[in-house]
PDB file of C-alpha atoms in Angstrom:
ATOM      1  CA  UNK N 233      10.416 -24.654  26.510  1.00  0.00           C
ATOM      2  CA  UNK N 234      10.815 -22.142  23.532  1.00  0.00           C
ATOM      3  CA  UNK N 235       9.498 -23.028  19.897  1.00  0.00           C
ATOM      4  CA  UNK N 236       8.973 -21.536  16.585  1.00  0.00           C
ATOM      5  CA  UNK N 237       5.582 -19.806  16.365  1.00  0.00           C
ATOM      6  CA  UNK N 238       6.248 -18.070  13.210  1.00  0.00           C
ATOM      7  CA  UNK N 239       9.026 -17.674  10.581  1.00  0.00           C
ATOM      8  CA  UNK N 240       8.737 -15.509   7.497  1.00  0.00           C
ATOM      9  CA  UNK N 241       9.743 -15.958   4.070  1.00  0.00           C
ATOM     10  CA  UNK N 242      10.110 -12.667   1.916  1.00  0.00           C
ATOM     11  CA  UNK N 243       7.958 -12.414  -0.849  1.00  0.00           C
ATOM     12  CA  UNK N 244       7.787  -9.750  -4.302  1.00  0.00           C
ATOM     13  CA  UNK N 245       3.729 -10.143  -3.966  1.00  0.00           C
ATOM     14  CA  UNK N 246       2.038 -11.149  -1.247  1.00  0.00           C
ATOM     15  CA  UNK N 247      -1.617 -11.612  -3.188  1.00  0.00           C
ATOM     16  CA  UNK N 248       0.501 -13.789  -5.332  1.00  0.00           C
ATOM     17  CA  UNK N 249       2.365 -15.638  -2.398  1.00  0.00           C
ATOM     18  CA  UNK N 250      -0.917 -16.823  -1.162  1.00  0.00           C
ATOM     19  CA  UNK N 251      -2.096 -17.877  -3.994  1.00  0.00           C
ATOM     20  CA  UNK N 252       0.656 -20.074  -4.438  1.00  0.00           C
ATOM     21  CA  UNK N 253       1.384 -21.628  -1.018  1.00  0.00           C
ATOM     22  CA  UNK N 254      -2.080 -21.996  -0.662  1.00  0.00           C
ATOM     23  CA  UNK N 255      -3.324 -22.738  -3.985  1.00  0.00           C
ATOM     24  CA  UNK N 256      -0.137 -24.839  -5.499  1.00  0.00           C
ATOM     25  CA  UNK N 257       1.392 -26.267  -2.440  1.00  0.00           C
ATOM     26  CA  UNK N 258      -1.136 -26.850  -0.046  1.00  0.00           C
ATOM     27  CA  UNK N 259      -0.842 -24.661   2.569  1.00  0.00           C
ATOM     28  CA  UNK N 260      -4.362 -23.217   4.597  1.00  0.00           C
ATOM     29  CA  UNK N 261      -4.676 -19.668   5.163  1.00  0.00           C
ATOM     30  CA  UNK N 262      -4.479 -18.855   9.135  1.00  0.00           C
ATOM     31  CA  UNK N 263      -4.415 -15.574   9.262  1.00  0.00           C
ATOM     32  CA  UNK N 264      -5.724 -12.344   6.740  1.00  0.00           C
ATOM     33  CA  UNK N 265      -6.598  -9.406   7.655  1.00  0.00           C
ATOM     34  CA  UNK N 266      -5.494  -5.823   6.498  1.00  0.00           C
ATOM     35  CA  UNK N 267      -3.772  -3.559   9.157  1.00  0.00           C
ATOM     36  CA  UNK N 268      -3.855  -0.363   6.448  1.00  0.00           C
ATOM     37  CA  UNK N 269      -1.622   0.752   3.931  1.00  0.00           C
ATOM     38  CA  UNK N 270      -2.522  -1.645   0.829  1.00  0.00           C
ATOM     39  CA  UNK N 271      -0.590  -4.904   1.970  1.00  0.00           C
ATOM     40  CA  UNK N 272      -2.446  -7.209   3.873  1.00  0.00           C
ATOM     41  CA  UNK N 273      -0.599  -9.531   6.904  1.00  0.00           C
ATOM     42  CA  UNK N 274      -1.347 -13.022   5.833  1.00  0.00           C
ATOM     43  CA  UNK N 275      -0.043 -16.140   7.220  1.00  0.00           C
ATOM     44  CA  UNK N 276      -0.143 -19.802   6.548  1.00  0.00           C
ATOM     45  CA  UNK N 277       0.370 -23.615   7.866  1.00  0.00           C
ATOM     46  CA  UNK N 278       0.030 -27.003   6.853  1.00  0.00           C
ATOM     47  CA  UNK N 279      -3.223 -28.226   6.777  1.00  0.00           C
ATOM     48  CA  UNK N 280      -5.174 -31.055   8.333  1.00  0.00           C
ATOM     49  CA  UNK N 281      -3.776 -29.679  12.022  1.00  0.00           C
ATOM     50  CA  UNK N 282      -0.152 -30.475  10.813  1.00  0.00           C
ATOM     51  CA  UNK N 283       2.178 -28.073  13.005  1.00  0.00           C
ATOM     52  CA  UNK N 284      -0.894 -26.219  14.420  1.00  0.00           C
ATOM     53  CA  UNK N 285       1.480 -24.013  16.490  1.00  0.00           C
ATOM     54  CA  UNK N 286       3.622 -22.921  13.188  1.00  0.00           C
ATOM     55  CA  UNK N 287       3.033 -20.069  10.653  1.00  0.00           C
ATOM     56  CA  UNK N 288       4.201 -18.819   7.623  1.00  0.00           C
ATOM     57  CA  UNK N 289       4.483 -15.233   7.355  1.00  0.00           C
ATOM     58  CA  UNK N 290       4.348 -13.940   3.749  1.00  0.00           C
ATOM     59  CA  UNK N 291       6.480 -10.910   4.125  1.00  0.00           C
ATOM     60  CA  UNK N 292       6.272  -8.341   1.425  1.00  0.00           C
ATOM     61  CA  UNK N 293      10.053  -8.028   0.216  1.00  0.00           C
ATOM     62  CA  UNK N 294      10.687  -4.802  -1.287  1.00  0.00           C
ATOM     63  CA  UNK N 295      12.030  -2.702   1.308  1.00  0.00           C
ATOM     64  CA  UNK N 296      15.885  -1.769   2.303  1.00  0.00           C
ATOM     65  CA  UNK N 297      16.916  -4.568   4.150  1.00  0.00           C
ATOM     66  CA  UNK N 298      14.702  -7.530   2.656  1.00  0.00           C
ATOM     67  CA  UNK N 299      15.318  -7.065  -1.048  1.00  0.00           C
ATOM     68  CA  UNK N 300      19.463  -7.446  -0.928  1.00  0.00           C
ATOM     69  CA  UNK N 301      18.943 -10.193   1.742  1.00  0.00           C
ATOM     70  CA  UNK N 302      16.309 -12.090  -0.834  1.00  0.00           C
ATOM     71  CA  UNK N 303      17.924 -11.028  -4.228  1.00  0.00           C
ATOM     72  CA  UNK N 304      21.446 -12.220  -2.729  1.00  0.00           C
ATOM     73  CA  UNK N 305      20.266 -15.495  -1.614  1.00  0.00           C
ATOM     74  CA  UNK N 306      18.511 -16.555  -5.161  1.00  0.00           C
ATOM     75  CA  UNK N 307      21.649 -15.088  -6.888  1.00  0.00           C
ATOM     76  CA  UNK N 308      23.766 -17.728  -4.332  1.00  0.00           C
ATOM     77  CA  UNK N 309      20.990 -20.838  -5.279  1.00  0.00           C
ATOM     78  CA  UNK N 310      19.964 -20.923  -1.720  1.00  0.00           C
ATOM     79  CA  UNK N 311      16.371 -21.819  -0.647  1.00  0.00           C
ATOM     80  CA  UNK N 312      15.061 -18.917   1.834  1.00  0.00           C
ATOM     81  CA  UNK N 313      12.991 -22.046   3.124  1.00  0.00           C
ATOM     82  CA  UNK N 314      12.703 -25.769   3.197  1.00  0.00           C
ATOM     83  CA  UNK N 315      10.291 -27.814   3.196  1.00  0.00           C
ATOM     84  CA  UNK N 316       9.754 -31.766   4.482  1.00  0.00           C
ATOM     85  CA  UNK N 317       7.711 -34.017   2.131  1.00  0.00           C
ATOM     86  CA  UNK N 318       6.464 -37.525   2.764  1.00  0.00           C
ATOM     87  CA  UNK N 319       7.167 -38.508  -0.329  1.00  0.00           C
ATOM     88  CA  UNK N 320       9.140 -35.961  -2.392  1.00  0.00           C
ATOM     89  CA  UNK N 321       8.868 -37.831  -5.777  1.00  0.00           C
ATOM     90  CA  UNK N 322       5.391 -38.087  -5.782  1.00  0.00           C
ATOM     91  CA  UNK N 323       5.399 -34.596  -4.374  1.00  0.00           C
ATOM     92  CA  UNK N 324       7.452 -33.793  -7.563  1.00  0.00           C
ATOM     93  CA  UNK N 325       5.099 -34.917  -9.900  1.00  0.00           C
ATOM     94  CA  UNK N 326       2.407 -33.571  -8.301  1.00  0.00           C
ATOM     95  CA  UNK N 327       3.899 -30.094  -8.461  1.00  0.00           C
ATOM     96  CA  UNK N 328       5.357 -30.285 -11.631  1.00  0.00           C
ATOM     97  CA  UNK N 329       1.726 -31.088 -12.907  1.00  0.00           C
ATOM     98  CA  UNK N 330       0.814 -27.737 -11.603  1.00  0.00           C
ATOM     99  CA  UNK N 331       2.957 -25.818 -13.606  1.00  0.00           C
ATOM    100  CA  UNK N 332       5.860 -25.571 -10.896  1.00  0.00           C
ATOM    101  CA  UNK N 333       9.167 -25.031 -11.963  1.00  0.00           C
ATOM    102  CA  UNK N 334      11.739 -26.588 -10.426  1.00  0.00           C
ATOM    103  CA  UNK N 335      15.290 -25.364 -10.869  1.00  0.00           C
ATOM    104  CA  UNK N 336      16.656 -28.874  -9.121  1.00  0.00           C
ATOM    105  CA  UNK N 337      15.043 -32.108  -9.729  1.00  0.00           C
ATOM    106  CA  UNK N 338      15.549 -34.556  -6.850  1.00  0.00           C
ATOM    107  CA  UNK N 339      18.318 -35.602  -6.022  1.00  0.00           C
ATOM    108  CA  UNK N 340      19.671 -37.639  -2.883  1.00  0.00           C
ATOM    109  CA  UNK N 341      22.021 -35.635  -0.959  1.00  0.00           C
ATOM    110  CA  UNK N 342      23.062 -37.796   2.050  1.00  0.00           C
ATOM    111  CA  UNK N 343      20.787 -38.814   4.303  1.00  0.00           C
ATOM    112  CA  UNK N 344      17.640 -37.249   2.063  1.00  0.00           C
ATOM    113  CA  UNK N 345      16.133 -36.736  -0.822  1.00  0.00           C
ATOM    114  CA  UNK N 346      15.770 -33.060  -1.678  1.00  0.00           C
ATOM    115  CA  UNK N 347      14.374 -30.669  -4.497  1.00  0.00           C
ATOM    116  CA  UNK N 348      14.342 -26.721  -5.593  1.00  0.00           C
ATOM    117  CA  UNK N 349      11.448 -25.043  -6.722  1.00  0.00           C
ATOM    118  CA  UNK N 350      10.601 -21.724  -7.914  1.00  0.00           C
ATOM    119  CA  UNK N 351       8.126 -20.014  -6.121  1.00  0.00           C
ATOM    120  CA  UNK N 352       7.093 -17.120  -8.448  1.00  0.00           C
ATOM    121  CA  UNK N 353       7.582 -14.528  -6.035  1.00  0.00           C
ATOM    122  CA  UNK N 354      11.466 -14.350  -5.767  1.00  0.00           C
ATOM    123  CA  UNK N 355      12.483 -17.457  -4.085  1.00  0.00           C
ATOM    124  CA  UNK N 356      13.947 -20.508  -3.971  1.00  0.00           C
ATOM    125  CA  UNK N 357      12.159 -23.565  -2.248  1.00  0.00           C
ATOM    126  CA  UNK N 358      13.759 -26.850  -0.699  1.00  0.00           C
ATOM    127  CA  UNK N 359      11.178 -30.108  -0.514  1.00  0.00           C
ATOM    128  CA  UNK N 360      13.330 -32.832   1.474  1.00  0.00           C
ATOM    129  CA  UNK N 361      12.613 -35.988   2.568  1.00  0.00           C
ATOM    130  CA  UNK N 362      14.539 -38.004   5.150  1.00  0.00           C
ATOM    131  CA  UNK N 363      15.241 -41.075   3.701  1.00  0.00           C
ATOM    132  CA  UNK N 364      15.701 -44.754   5.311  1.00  0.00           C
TER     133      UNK N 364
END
């Protein structure tokens, strides 16, 4: 059986990445550690052993290939991830309490519920919820 260990999203700053997926939306720091050259690898997952096989790579996005790919996709209004949510309303107002800005509100699209947030390092963000 094959399954996702790790994606990556790319990120303008990854000091500021963490501090935001770990800080704003809940995420726990798995890995840190700095392999040389002034950007450190750092990864993260959803706490409380959620997905304890899954990480986050915060990717520093400023290099020849990532940069068009990441500018290109926030020019198109595409999230570079998404997100599932319990319960993306309250999740809303949770995040919006934080400061977050979202550039969707939510909205029901289908079979879900689904949001777009901002998350200050060059992306856009998708919360869903299945719904029913």
């Amino acid at each position: 059986m094959i399954k996702v260990a790790m994606t990556s999203v790319y990120v303008e700053d990854v000091a500021k990445a963490h501090a935001f997926y770990t800080g704003v939306l809940g995420f726990e720091t798995r890995t840190h550690v700095d392999p040389g050259g002034g950007t450190p690898f750092v990864t993260v997952g959803a706490r409380e052993g959620a997905q304890p096989d899954l990480e986050l790579l915060l990717e520093p996005g400023d290099g020849p290939i990532a940069e068009p790919y990441r500018r290109a996709v926030r020019e198109a209004g595409l999230p570079s991830i998404v997100f599932s949510v319990d319960d993306l309303r309250a999740e809303f107002e949770r995040l919006r309490g934080e400061g977050v800005h979202f550039v969707r509100e939510p909205e029901k699209q289908g079979p879900v519920l689904t949001a777009l947030l901002d998350d200050t390092v060059g992306n856009l963000i998708q919360l869903t919820q299945l719904l029913g």
